[in-house]
Amino acid sequence: MASQTPISPARLLSKTSHVLPGALHVTELHFEVPLDHASPSGQKISLFARSARKDERPIVPFSATEKENKDKKPYIVYLEGGPGFGCSEPQDHSLTRHALDRGYQVLFLDYRGTGLSTRIDPRRVGAMGSPEEQARYLSMFRADSIVKDLEAVRLCLTSGWELELQTWSIFGQSFGGFVCLSYLSKYPQGLREVFMTGGLAPIKRTPEEVYLALYKKVIERNEAYYKKYPEDISNVKAVARHILTGGPGQRLPGGGYLTIDRLLGLGMSFGLHGGIDAVHSIILSLAMDLKQYNAFSTSTLMSLERQVPLDANPIYAFLHEPIYCAKPGDAANHAAFRAGQNFEQFSWLRPGIISVSEDHSPLYFSGEMIYPSYYSSYPELEHIKDAAQILAQKSDWPELYDEDQLRRNEVPVFAVSFVDDMYVDFEFARETARIVKGIQVSETNRLYHNALRARSDEIFAQLFKMRDEELD
């Protein structure tokens, strides 16, 4: 394994505990780590986490030794999808119940830049100096930095514990699985076991290869949408015509603009359980607004904004393509925008080419793609537009994965992979699984990408069955 940046323990700034309904003991933790772990004396950022364990009140009070041992239950750390999203509260996440029943305590850590950790505020970043300085700052929020934060927090929380308790388990959903693979590559000595759902990253593929594959699945999901809701062929076109005749774009309650790109960006939900129905609900509301008022209502537009919340989660926009820049030399260069123009179904990406005629040909929604136009239609993203362009052209990204280390892997890894995943190409996921030594993978065509939330009992049954059973 290539030499890695040495990690110092995070500094614990504060720790407060509360008991929630359901006998859940939650501790709120604030840490301090370097912005750049290679410069530990430089700028600092804060990390926020919540740990959860069962609140135990025995008939006979715990002795001091028993209390100390109770607090040393092995950790399982939840790694959220994204990039750019913080964790939900422990009482609201399906992992909590399943993990506590198996004897873990659970840590929900907000990645740097998200949740209650030091956040990325585009307005503040936009005032930091030149676009180049802003881009340098924003580049520090990828998985290569996240895994160093995780290792620093592990060293802090388990300091002084028995050696066998100092390693921890990690559980990555979607992008969280990408982080798992980076952690396995860089700091495997900190890991006891790894669980992943929909997170086998395409580690050997370029950004453009990734999107060329993903668009094909997005086309399939569009066809499923219009098969279920054929009336939306005309509804979507009616909404699009209204947008086009309204000039530069319909003003949204949050300050941005409803453009064709933003409308069709609703397809980002198509790969989720219930996603097709959620998009139909918004399209139906938009179409009914036009029939009744010849204008869109504020409540409908607010629903549309909430569906793709890039203003609230800007990392998802400017670091989405760079998560596929796995090694130095890779540059995103708006790969989703470029790849989409290879498909006739997405001809609306080409300048001046969009058909909203009243015929039976549907307008195709995009999927999990970020387009350059979003930096003009989302008001928060406008503040970092120039910096985001620099990041799109950046090619000197640090390495995210160490294939040699993954091929030598000794950490138990258990993954669920979705055949019809619209966000992580199934064949590329298989390609990655063949690299990771010892991985066990359950492949299913019965579940979609958000099954951890929508079908959690099935997911945990599959994962823990793999963990508990011995293979000959």
PDB file of C-alpha atoms in Angstrom, residues 209-314:
ATOM      1  CA  GLU A 209     -17.777   6.364 -19.287  1.00  0.00           C
ATOM      2  CA  VAL A 210     -19.896   6.508 -16.133  1.00  0.00           C
ATOM      3  CA  TYR A 211     -22.460   8.854 -17.637  1.00  0.00           C
ATOM      4  CA  LEU A 212     -22.664   7.074 -20.982  1.00  0.00           C
ATOM      5  CA  ALA A 213     -23.710   3.980 -19.029  1.00  0.00           C
ATOM      6  CA  LEU A 214     -26.067   5.790 -16.663  1.00  0.00           C
ATOM      7  CA  TYR A 215     -28.005   7.550 -19.434  1.00  0.00           C
ATOM      8  CA  LYS A 216     -29.049   4.141 -20.782  1.00  0.00           C
ATOM      9  CA  LYS A 217     -30.693   3.257 -17.481  1.00  0.00           C
ATOM     10  CA  VAL A 218     -32.276   6.726 -17.298  1.00  0.00           C
ATOM     11  CA  ILE A 219     -33.863   6.071 -20.703  1.00  0.00           C
ATOM     12  CA  GLU A 220     -35.332   2.813 -19.352  1.00  0.00           C
ATOM     13  CA  ARG A 221     -36.782   4.612 -16.338  1.00  0.00           C
ATOM     14  CA  ASN A 222     -38.305   7.299 -18.577  1.00  0.00           C
ATOM     15  CA  GLU A 223     -40.005   4.562 -20.559  1.00  0.00           C
ATOM     16  CA  ALA A 224     -41.336   3.046 -17.335  1.00  0.00           C
ATOM     17  CA  TYR A 225     -42.621   6.478 -16.283  1.00  0.00           C
ATOM     18  CA  TYR A 226     -44.495   7.189 -19.487  1.00  0.00           C
ATOM     19  CA  LYS A 227     -45.848   3.630 -19.623  1.00  0.00           C
ATOM     20  CA  LYS A 228     -47.362   4.126 -16.173  1.00  0.00           C
ATOM     21  CA  TYR A 229     -48.472   7.717 -16.786  1.00  0.00           C
ATOM     22  CA  PRO A 230     -49.021   8.104 -20.570  1.00  0.00           C
ATOM     23  CA  GLU A 231     -51.055  11.262 -19.978  1.00  0.00           C
ATOM     24  CA  ASP A 232     -47.847  12.943 -18.837  1.00  0.00           C
ATOM     25  CA  ILE A 233     -46.486  12.935 -22.397  1.00  0.00           C
ATOM     26  CA  SER A 234     -48.814  15.849 -23.112  1.00  0.00           C
ATOM     27  CA  ASN A 235     -48.668  17.247 -19.570  1.00  0.00           C
ATOM     28  CA  VAL A 236     -44.869  17.561 -19.563  1.00  0.00           C
ATOM     29  CA  LYS A 237     -44.901  19.201 -22.980  1.00  0.00           C
ATOM     30  CA  ALA A 238     -47.602  21.652 -21.912  1.00  0.00           C
ATOM     31  CA  VAL A 239     -45.516  22.663 -18.906  1.00  0.00           C
ATOM     32  CA  ALA A 240     -42.413  22.969 -21.089  1.00  0.00           C
ATOM     33  CA  ARG A 241     -44.249  25.161 -23.617  1.00  0.00           C
ATOM     34  CA  HIS A 242     -45.360  27.473 -20.831  1.00  0.00           C
ATOM     35  CA  ILE A 243     -41.782  27.759 -19.574  1.00  0.00           C
ATOM     36  CA  LEU A 244     -40.450  28.496 -23.066  1.00  0.00           C
ATOM     37  CA  THR A 245     -43.038  31.188 -23.765  1.00  0.00           C
ATOM     38  CA  GLY A 246     -42.297  32.907 -20.465  1.00  0.00           C
ATOM     39  CA  GLY A 247     -38.927  34.329 -21.462  1.00  0.00           C
ATOM     40  CA  PRO A 248     -35.727  33.456 -19.565  1.00  0.00           C
ATOM     41  CA  GLY A 249     -37.535  31.277 -17.027  1.00  0.00           C
ATOM     42  CA  GLN A 250     -40.313  31.173 -14.452  1.00  0.00           C
ATOM     43  CA  ARG A 251     -39.174  32.786 -11.201  1.00  0.00           C
ATOM     44  CA  LEU A 252     -39.242  30.320  -8.317  1.00  0.00           C
ATOM     45  CA  PRO A 253     -40.150  31.084  -4.680  1.00  0.00           C
ATOM     46  CA  GLY A 254     -36.560  30.378  -3.599  1.00  0.00           C
ATOM     47  CA  GLY A 255     -35.200  32.926  -6.055  1.00  0.00           C
ATOM     48  CA  GLY A 256     -34.049  30.724  -8.927  1.00  0.00           C
ATOM     49  CA  TYR A 257     -35.630  30.007 -12.279  1.00  0.00           C
ATOM     50  CA  LEU A 258     -37.734  27.153 -13.604  1.00  0.00           C
ATOM     51  CA  THR A 259     -35.983  26.303 -16.854  1.00  0.00           C
ATOM     52  CA  ILE A 260     -36.419  23.273 -19.092  1.00  0.00           C
ATOM     53  CA  ASP A 261     -33.262  21.787 -17.577  1.00  0.00           C
ATOM     54  CA  ARG A 262     -34.620  22.147 -14.040  1.00  0.00           C
ATOM     55  CA  LEU A 263     -38.019  20.758 -14.990  1.00  0.00           C
ATOM     56  CA  LEU A 264     -36.540  17.676 -16.624  1.00  0.00           C
ATOM     57  CA  GLY A 265     -34.059  17.338 -13.774  1.00  0.00           C
ATOM     58  CA  LEU A 266     -36.961  15.967 -11.723  1.00  0.00           C
ATOM     59  CA  GLY A 267     -36.084  12.623 -13.303  1.00  0.00           C
ATOM     60  CA  MET A 268     -33.326  12.363 -10.710  1.00  0.00           C
ATOM     61  CA  SER A 269     -35.955  10.566  -8.594  1.00  0.00           C
ATOM     62  CA  PHE A 270     -36.838   7.947 -11.204  1.00  0.00           C
ATOM     63  CA  GLY A 271     -34.462   5.342  -9.764  1.00  0.00           C
ATOM     64  CA  LEU A 272     -36.024   5.335  -6.292  1.00  0.00           C
ATOM     65  CA  HIS A 273     -38.874   3.367  -4.794  1.00  0.00           C
ATOM     66  CA  GLY A 274     -41.819   5.747  -5.250  1.00  0.00           C
ATOM     67  CA  GLY A 275     -39.781   8.150  -7.374  1.00  0.00           C
ATOM     68  CA  ILE A 276     -41.853   7.841 -10.540  1.00  0.00           C
ATOM     69  CA  ASP A 277     -45.021   8.534  -8.557  1.00  0.00           C
ATOM     70  CA  ALA A 278     -43.456  11.551  -6.838  1.00  0.00           C
ATOM     71  CA  VAL A 279     -42.518  13.111 -10.192  1.00  0.00           C
ATOM     72  CA  HIS A 280     -45.981  12.437 -11.604  1.00  0.00           C
ATOM     73  CA  SER A 281     -47.525  14.205  -8.613  1.00  0.00           C
ATOM     74  CA  ILE A 282     -45.518  17.357  -9.351  1.00  0.00           C
ATOM     75  CA  ILE A 283     -46.193  17.217 -13.107  1.00  0.00           C
ATOM     76  CA  LEU A 284     -49.916  16.760 -12.438  1.00  0.00           C
ATOM     77  CA  SER A 285     -49.905  19.784 -10.114  1.00  0.00           C
ATOM     78  CA  LEU A 286     -48.084  21.913 -12.704  1.00  0.00           C
ATOM     79  CA  ALA A 287     -50.486  20.834 -15.455  1.00  0.00           C
ATOM     80  CA  MET A 288     -53.561  21.498 -13.298  1.00  0.00           C
ATOM     81  CA  ASP A 289     -52.204  24.936 -12.382  1.00  0.00           C
ATOM     82  CA  LEU A 290     -51.987  25.791 -16.085  1.00  0.00           C
ATOM     83  CA  LYS A 291     -55.513  24.584 -16.776  1.00  0.00           C
ATOM     84  CA  GLN A 292     -56.977  26.516 -13.869  1.00  0.00           C
ATOM     85  CA  TYR A 293     -54.853  29.679 -13.743  1.00  0.00           C
ATOM     86  CA  ASN A 294     -52.559  29.621 -16.795  1.00  0.00           C
ATOM     87  CA  ALA A 295     -49.752  30.044 -14.245  1.00  0.00           C
ATOM     88  CA  PHE A 296     -47.914  27.925 -11.710  1.00  0.00           C
ATOM     89  CA  SER A 297     -48.945  28.197  -8.060  1.00  0.00           C
ATOM     90  CA  THR A 298     -46.442  28.968  -5.334  1.00  0.00           C
ATOM     91  CA  SER A 299     -47.179  25.714  -3.499  1.00  0.00           C
ATOM     92  CA  THR A 300     -46.511  23.633  -6.616  1.00  0.00           C
ATOM     93  CA  LEU A 301     -43.267  25.451  -7.352  1.00  0.00           C
ATOM     94  CA  MET A 302     -42.129  24.957  -3.764  1.00  0.00           C
ATOM     95  CA  SER A 303     -42.761  21.204  -4.125  1.00  0.00           C
ATOM     96  CA  LEU A 304     -40.653  21.203  -7.275  1.00  0.00           C
ATOM     97  CA  GLU A 305     -37.806  23.037  -5.539  1.00  0.00           C
ATOM     98  CA  ARG A 306     -37.777  20.556  -2.654  1.00  0.00           C
ATOM     99  CA  GLN A 307     -37.453  17.618  -5.043  1.00  0.00           C
ATOM    100  CA  VAL A 308     -33.944  18.621  -6.218  1.00  0.00           C
ATOM    101  CA  PRO A 309     -32.541  20.805  -3.384  1.00  0.00           C
ATOM    102  CA  LEU A 310     -29.203  21.890  -4.834  1.00  0.00           C
ATOM    103  CA  ASP A 311     -29.360  25.310  -3.175  1.00  0.00           C
ATOM    104  CA  ALA A 312     -29.425  23.605   0.229  1.00  0.00           C
ATOM    105  CA  ASN A 313     -26.902  20.916  -0.749  1.00  0.00           C
ATOM    106  CA  PRO A 314     -24.388  22.635  -3.048  1.00  0.00           C
TER     107      PRO A 314
END
